[in-house]
Amino acid sequence: MASLALLAACDGTPGADAPANTAAAAPTPEAVAPTPPAMATPTPASTPVSRPTTDVTTGQRTPADAAAVVQAYYAAIDRGDFDAAYALWDRDGAASNQTLAQFKRGFAETATTAVETGAPTNGEGAAGSVYIDVPVTVTATLKDGTKQRFTGTYTLRRVNDVPGATPEQLSWHLASATLHKK
């Protein structure tokens, strides 16, 4: 959640003075913001955010699925569905290093967001999990019209394909974000 989630980590407002998120914490205002070139198309508030589907031929999540989670995250933020955005963080939102209330306050002054994702890299595995990095450029527009731009990386995690793993465990989740204000 190295995009808008980073904004939320710093009192939820993009541009708030806070250090960039470099650990498995929620992004800070200086660390996250969506990008206009690949702006996510907002979905109606009644439309639930759905996770990318598993490739049934291999049972594996693809790098494109990881990037889709980042895009879904910003689409949820853009439409004001902070519960859905928070749920995309690992450990039911705990990986954002914020409570849901803090997360929501972090976006109180955000009007719109857009994210452009790059090619995912680093499909490394460790201790029963697979991690992948998704580079992003985020552009956030505040309610006062101020635009902010952030670049960085979201690291996503899912469990390895092991017997008994649930579909939720096999899904990509935002594990950490490192974003920097440009």
PDB file of C-alpha atoms in Angstrom:
ATOM      1  CA  MET A   1       0.000   0.000   0.000  1.00  0.00           C
ATOM      2  CA  ALA A   2       2.619   2.295  -0.952  1.00  0.00           C
ATOM      3  CA  SER A   3       0.251   4.647  -2.604  1.00  0.00           C
ATOM      4  CA  LEU A   4      -2.673   6.347  -1.024  1.00  0.00           C
ATOM      5  CA  ALA A   5      -2.360   4.135   1.977  1.00  0.00           C
ATOM      6  CA  LEU A   6       0.859   5.935   2.604  1.00  0.00           C
ATOM      7  CA  LEU A   7      -1.112   9.116   2.534  1.00  0.00           C
ATOM      8  CA  ALA A   8      -3.388   7.713   5.166  1.00  0.00           C
ATOM      9  CA  ALA A   9      -0.497   6.753   7.392  1.00  0.00           C
ATOM     10  CA  CYS A  10       0.350  10.403   7.778  1.00  0.00           C
ATOM     11  CA  ASP A  11      -2.986  11.596   9.099  1.00  0.00           C
ATOM     12  CA  GLY A  12      -4.658  10.504   5.879  1.00  0.00           C
ATOM     13  CA  THR A  13      -3.978  13.656   3.977  1.00  0.00           C
ATOM     14  CA  PRO A  14      -1.679  13.616   1.001  1.00  0.00           C
ATOM     15  CA  GLY A  15       1.223  15.903   1.582  1.00  0.00           C
ATOM     16  CA  ALA A  16       1.119  15.741   5.348  1.00  0.00           C
ATOM     17  CA  ASP A  17       4.570  16.003   6.806  1.00  0.00           C
ATOM     18  CA  ALA A  18       5.514  12.459   7.658  1.00  0.00           C
ATOM     19  CA  PRO A  19       8.390  10.157   6.836  1.00  0.00           C
ATOM     20  CA  ALA A  20       8.028   7.867   3.863  1.00  0.00           C
ATOM     21  CA  ASN A  21       6.901   4.366   4.661  1.00  0.00           C
ATOM     22  CA  THR A  22       9.752   1.974   4.275  1.00  0.00           C
ATOM     23  CA  ALA A  23       8.541  -0.957   6.334  1.00  0.00           C
ATOM     24  CA  ALA A  24       5.490  -3.142   6.221  1.00  0.00           C
ATOM     25  CA  ALA A  25       3.449  -0.158   7.293  1.00  0.00           C
ATOM     26  CA  ALA A  26       0.759   1.859   5.639  1.00  0.00           C
ATOM     27  CA  PRO A  27       1.914   4.484   3.187  1.00  0.00           C
ATOM     28  CA  THR A  28       2.411   8.033   4.310  1.00  0.00           C
ATOM     29  CA  PRO A  29       1.327  11.183   2.478  1.00  0.00           C
ATOM     30  CA  GLU A  30       4.828  11.627   1.218  1.00  0.00           C
ATOM     31  CA  ALA A  31       4.946   8.057   0.155  1.00  0.00           C
ATOM     32  CA  VAL A  32       1.821   7.458  -1.873  1.00  0.00           C
ATOM     33  CA  ALA A  33      -0.296   9.029  -4.584  1.00  0.00           C
ATOM     34  CA  PRO A  34      -2.014   7.749  -7.784  1.00  0.00           C
ATOM     35  CA  THR A  35      -0.960   8.703 -11.293  1.00  0.00           C
ATOM     36  CA  PRO A  36      -3.111  10.388 -13.944  1.00  0.00           C
ATOM     37  CA  PRO A  37      -1.834   8.392 -16.958  1.00  0.00           C
ATOM     38  CA  ALA A  38      -3.278   5.120 -15.674  1.00  0.00           C
ATOM     39  CA  MET A  39      -6.065   6.535 -13.593  1.00  0.00           C
ATOM     40  CA  ALA A  40      -8.320   3.851 -12.248  1.00  0.00           C
ATOM     41  CA  THR A  41     -11.894   4.067 -13.426  1.00  0.00           C
ATOM     42  CA  PRO A  42     -14.112   4.553 -10.400  1.00  0.00           C
ATOM     43  CA  THR A  43     -16.827   1.982  -9.868  1.00  0.00           C
ATOM     44  CA  PRO A  44     -20.180   2.762  -8.318  1.00  0.00           C
ATOM     45  CA  ALA A  45     -20.088   2.708  -4.519  1.00  0.00           C
ATOM     46  CA  SER A  46     -22.466  -0.250  -4.544  1.00  0.00           C
ATOM     47  CA  THR A  47     -20.045  -2.352  -6.561  1.00  0.00           C
ATOM     48  CA  PRO A  48     -17.860  -4.466  -4.277  1.00  0.00           C
ATOM     49  CA  VAL A  49     -14.141  -4.676  -4.928  1.00  0.00           C
ATOM     50  CA  SER A  50     -13.373  -8.151  -6.123  1.00  0.00           C
ATOM     51  CA  ARG A  51     -10.010  -9.782  -5.988  1.00  0.00           C
ATOM     52  CA  PRO A  52      -8.397 -10.972  -9.189  1.00  0.00           C
ATOM     53  CA  THR A  53      -9.254 -14.530 -10.030  1.00  0.00           C
ATOM     54  CA  THR A  54      -6.836 -17.392  -9.664  1.00  0.00           C
ATOM     55  CA  ASP A  55      -5.428 -18.895 -12.838  1.00  0.00           C
ATOM     56  CA  VAL A  56      -7.268 -22.208 -12.760  1.00  0.00           C
ATOM     57  CA  THR A  57      -4.763 -23.907 -15.015  1.00  0.00           C
ATOM     58  CA  THR A  58      -1.872 -23.480 -12.600  1.00  0.00           C
ATOM     59  CA  GLY A  59      -3.520 -22.586  -9.304  1.00  0.00           C
ATOM     60  CA  GLN A  60      -1.031 -19.698  -9.084  1.00  0.00           C
ATOM     61  CA  ARG A  61      -1.566 -15.990  -8.861  1.00  0.00           C
ATOM     62  CA  THR A  62       0.067 -14.104 -11.660  1.00  0.00           C
ATOM     63  CA  PRO A  63       2.113 -10.900 -11.421  1.00  0.00           C
ATOM     64  CA  ALA A  64      -0.724  -9.195 -13.298  1.00  0.00           C
ATOM     65  CA  ASP A  65      -3.081 -10.237 -10.481  1.00  0.00           C
ATOM     66  CA  ALA A  66      -0.790  -8.485  -7.978  1.00  0.00           C
ATOM     67  CA  ALA A  67      -0.862  -5.274 -10.025  1.00  0.00           C
ATOM     68  CA  ALA A  68      -4.655  -5.578 -10.261  1.00  0.00           C
ATOM     69  CA  VAL A  69      -4.872  -5.567  -6.446  1.00  0.00           C
ATOM     70  CA  VAL A  70      -2.979  -2.253  -6.347  1.00  0.00           C
ATOM     71  CA  GLN A  71      -5.328  -0.855  -8.990  1.00  0.00           C
ATOM     72  CA  ALA A  72      -8.373  -2.122  -7.068  1.00  0.00           C
ATOM     73  CA  TYR A  73      -6.979  -0.490  -3.932  1.00  0.00           C
ATOM     74  CA  TYR A  74      -6.854   2.935  -5.559  1.00  0.00           C
ATOM     75  CA  ALA A  75     -10.210   2.467  -7.267  1.00  0.00           C
ATOM     76  CA  ALA A  76     -11.759   1.791  -3.844  1.00  0.00           C
ATOM     77  CA  ILE A  77     -10.083   4.874  -2.373  1.00  0.00           C
ATOM     78  CA  ASP A  78     -11.171   6.983  -5.324  1.00  0.00           C
ATOM     79  CA  ARG A  79     -14.819   6.036  -4.827  1.00  0.00           C
ATOM     80  CA  GLY A  80     -14.573   6.515  -1.049  1.00  0.00           C
ATOM     81  CA  ASP A  81     -14.905   2.820  -0.190  1.00  0.00           C
ATOM     82  CA  PHE A  82     -12.239   2.875   2.510  1.00  0.00           C
ATOM     83  CA  ASP A  83     -13.437  -0.369   4.096  1.00  0.00           C
ATOM     84  CA  ALA A  84     -12.725  -2.219   0.834  1.00  0.00           C
ATOM     85  CA  ALA A  85      -9.361  -0.472   0.399  1.00  0.00           C
ATOM     86  CA  TYR A  86      -8.334  -1.277   3.975  1.00  0.00           C
ATOM     87  CA  ALA A  87      -9.338  -4.925   3.499  1.00  0.00           C
ATOM     88  CA  LEU A  88      -6.797  -5.246   0.671  1.00  0.00           C
ATOM     89  CA  TRP A  89      -4.000  -4.851   3.229  1.00  0.00           C
ATOM     90  CA  ASP A  90      -2.552  -8.064   4.632  1.00  0.00           C
ATOM     91  CA  ARG A  91      -3.792  -9.326   8.011  1.00  0.00           C
ATOM     92  CA  ASP A  92      -7.223  -7.739   7.577  1.00  0.00           C
ATOM     93  CA  GLY A  93      -5.716  -4.259   7.294  1.00  0.00           C
ATOM     94  CA  ALA A  94      -3.188  -4.578  10.121  1.00  0.00           C
ATOM     95  CA  ALA A  95      -0.276  -4.471   7.638  1.00  0.00           C
ATOM     96  CA  SER A  96      -1.192  -0.829   6.987  1.00  0.00           C
ATOM     97  CA  ASN A  97      -0.054  -0.108  10.561  1.00  0.00           C
ATOM     98  CA  GLN A  98      -3.267   1.837  11.138  1.00  0.00           C
ATOM     99  CA  THR A  99      -6.695   1.220  12.530  1.00  0.00           C
ATOM    100  CA  LEU A 100      -9.562   1.491  10.070  1.00  0.00           C
ATOM    101  CA  ALA A 101     -10.533   4.830  11.638  1.00  0.00           C
ATOM    102  CA  GLN A 102      -6.993   6.190  11.180  1.00  0.00           C
ATOM    103  CA  PHE A 103      -6.949   4.920   7.612  1.00  0.00           C
ATOM    104  CA  LYS A 104     -10.218   6.709   6.812  1.00  0.00           C
ATOM    105  CA  ARG A 105      -9.029   9.955   8.435  1.00  0.00           C
ATOM    106  CA  GLY A 106      -5.918   9.760   6.290  1.00  0.00           C
ATOM    107  CA  PHE A 107      -8.002  10.316   3.169  1.00  0.00           C
ATOM    108  CA  ALA A 108     -10.346  12.968   4.576  1.00  0.00           C
ATOM    109  CA  GLU A 109      -8.920  15.695   2.325  1.00  0.00           C
ATOM    110  CA  THR A 110      -8.426  13.505  -0.760  1.00  0.00           C
ATOM    111  CA  ALA A 111     -10.841  14.192  -3.632  1.00  0.00           C
ATOM    112  CA  THR A 112      -9.511  11.793  -6.287  1.00  0.00           C
ATOM    113  CA  THR A 113      -6.694   9.352  -6.863  1.00  0.00           C
ATOM    114  CA  ALA A 114      -5.149   7.629  -9.830  1.00  0.00           C
ATOM    115  CA  VAL A 115      -2.436   4.976 -10.019  1.00  0.00           C
ATOM    116  CA  GLU A 116      -0.179   3.797 -12.783  1.00  0.00           C
ATOM    117  CA  THR A 117       1.448   0.440 -12.152  1.00  0.00           C
ATOM    118  CA  GLY A 118       4.674  -0.800 -13.675  1.00  0.00           C
ATOM    119  CA  ALA A 119       5.775  -4.359 -14.374  1.00  0.00           C
ATOM    120  CA  PRO A 120       5.771  -6.444 -11.170  1.00  0.00           C
ATOM    121  CA  THR A 121       9.159  -7.830 -10.091  1.00  0.00           C
ATOM    122  CA  ASN A 122      10.744 -10.011  -7.424  1.00  0.00           C
ATOM    123  CA  GLY A 123       8.483 -13.039  -7.212  1.00  0.00           C
ATOM    124  CA  GLU A 124      10.560 -14.255  -4.265  1.00  0.00           C
ATOM    125  CA  GLY A 125       9.377 -16.780  -1.729  1.00  0.00           C
ATOM    126  CA  ALA A 126      10.157 -16.978   1.968  1.00  0.00           C
ATOM    127  CA  ALA A 127       8.742 -18.788   4.995  1.00  0.00           C
ATOM    128  CA  GLY A 128       5.658 -20.113   3.235  1.00  0.00           C
ATOM    129  CA  SER A 129       4.869 -16.892   1.394  1.00  0.00           C
ATOM    130  CA  VAL A 130       5.490 -15.401  -2.028  1.00  0.00           C
ATOM    131  CA  TYR A 131       6.267 -11.679  -2.327  1.00  0.00           C
ATOM    132  CA  ILE A 132       6.112  -9.464  -5.386  1.00  0.00           C
ATOM    133  CA  ASP A 133       6.898  -5.762  -5.859  1.00  0.00           C
ATOM    134  CA  VAL A 134       4.665  -3.528  -7.955  1.00  0.00           C
ATOM    135  CA  PRO A 135       6.156  -0.141  -8.910  1.00  0.00           C
ATOM    136  CA  VAL A 136       3.638   2.703  -8.883  1.00  0.00           C
ATOM    137  CA  THR A 137       3.135   6.331  -9.688  1.00  0.00           C
ATOM    138  CA  VAL A 138       0.216   7.813  -7.792  1.00  0.00           C
ATOM    139  CA  THR A 139      -1.495  11.136  -8.336  1.00  0.00           C
ATOM    140  CA  ALA A 140      -3.817  12.476  -5.682  1.00  0.00           C
ATOM    141  CA  THR A 141      -5.959  15.565  -5.945  1.00  0.00           C
ATOM    142  CA  LEU A 142      -6.968  17.133  -2.659  1.00  0.00           C
ATOM    143  CA  LYS A 143     -10.352  18.723  -2.070  1.00  0.00           C
ATOM    144  CA  ASP A 144      -8.722  22.166  -2.345  1.00  0.00           C
ATOM    145  CA  GLY A 145      -7.475  21.267  -5.856  1.00  0.00           C
ATOM    146  CA  THR A 146      -3.841  20.677  -4.868  1.00  0.00           C
ATOM    147  CA  LYS A 147      -2.257  17.817  -6.795  1.00  0.00           C
ATOM    148  CA  GLN A 148       0.326  15.519  -5.298  1.00  0.00           C
ATOM    149  CA  ARG A 149       2.438  12.906  -7.042  1.00  0.00           C
ATOM    150  CA  PHE A 150       4.153   9.926  -5.445  1.00  0.00           C
ATOM    151  CA  THR A 151       6.384   7.190  -6.813  1.00  0.00           C
ATOM    152  CA  GLY A 152       7.504   3.991  -5.195  1.00  0.00           C
ATOM    153  CA  THR A 153       6.677   0.353  -4.710  1.00  0.00           C
ATOM    154  CA  TYR A 154       4.003  -1.776  -3.096  1.00  0.00           C
ATOM    155  CA  THR A 155       5.068  -5.178  -1.889  1.00  0.00           C
ATOM    156  CA  LEU A 156       2.321  -7.768  -2.010  1.00  0.00           C
ATOM    157  CA  ARG A 157       2.214 -11.161  -0.309  1.00  0.00           C
ATOM    158  CA  ARG A 158       0.290 -14.390  -0.616  1.00  0.00           C
ATOM    159  CA  VAL A 159       0.841 -17.863   0.789  1.00  0.00           C
ATOM    160  CA  ASN A 160       2.534 -20.530  -1.281  1.00  0.00           C
ATOM    161  CA  ASP A 161       0.317 -23.058  -2.983  1.00  0.00           C
ATOM    162  CA  VAL A 162       0.077 -25.583  -0.170  1.00  0.00           C
ATOM    163  CA  PRO A 163      -2.609 -28.134   0.558  1.00  0.00           C
ATOM    164  CA  GLY A 164      -5.351 -26.621   2.676  1.00  0.00           C
ATOM    165  CA  ALA A 165      -4.637 -22.998   1.771  1.00  0.00           C
ATOM    166  CA  THR A 166      -7.849 -21.016   1.408  1.00  0.00           C
ATOM    167  CA  PRO A 167      -8.620 -18.859  -1.625  1.00  0.00           C
ATOM    168  CA  GLU A 168      -8.188 -15.799   0.631  1.00  0.00           C
ATOM    169  CA  GLN A 169      -4.723 -16.973   1.713  1.00  0.00           C
ATOM    170  CA  LEU A 170      -3.781 -17.558  -1.924  1.00  0.00           C
ATOM    171  CA  SER A 171      -4.848 -14.012  -2.853  1.00  0.00           C
ATOM    172  CA  TRP A 172      -2.368 -11.171  -3.117  1.00  0.00           C
ATOM    173  CA  HIS A 173      -2.541  -8.663  -0.241  1.00  0.00           C
ATOM    174  CA  LEU A 174      -0.717  -5.378   0.275  1.00  0.00           C
ATOM    175  CA  ALA A 175       2.116  -6.131   2.702  1.00  0.00           C
ATOM    176  CA  SER A 176       4.046  -2.843   2.672  1.00  0.00           C
ATOM    177  CA  ALA A 177       4.589   0.299   0.681  1.00  0.00           C
ATOM    178  CA  THR A 178       7.482   2.638   0.081  1.00  0.00           C
ATOM    179  CA  LEU A 179       6.388   5.869  -1.603  1.00  0.00           C
ATOM    180  CA  HIS A 180       8.084   9.198  -2.019  1.00  0.00           C
ATOM    181  CA  LYS A 181       6.522  12.540  -2.825  1.00  0.00           C
ATOM    182  CA  LYS A 182       7.745  14.024  -6.095  1.00  0.00           C
TER     183      LYS A 182
END
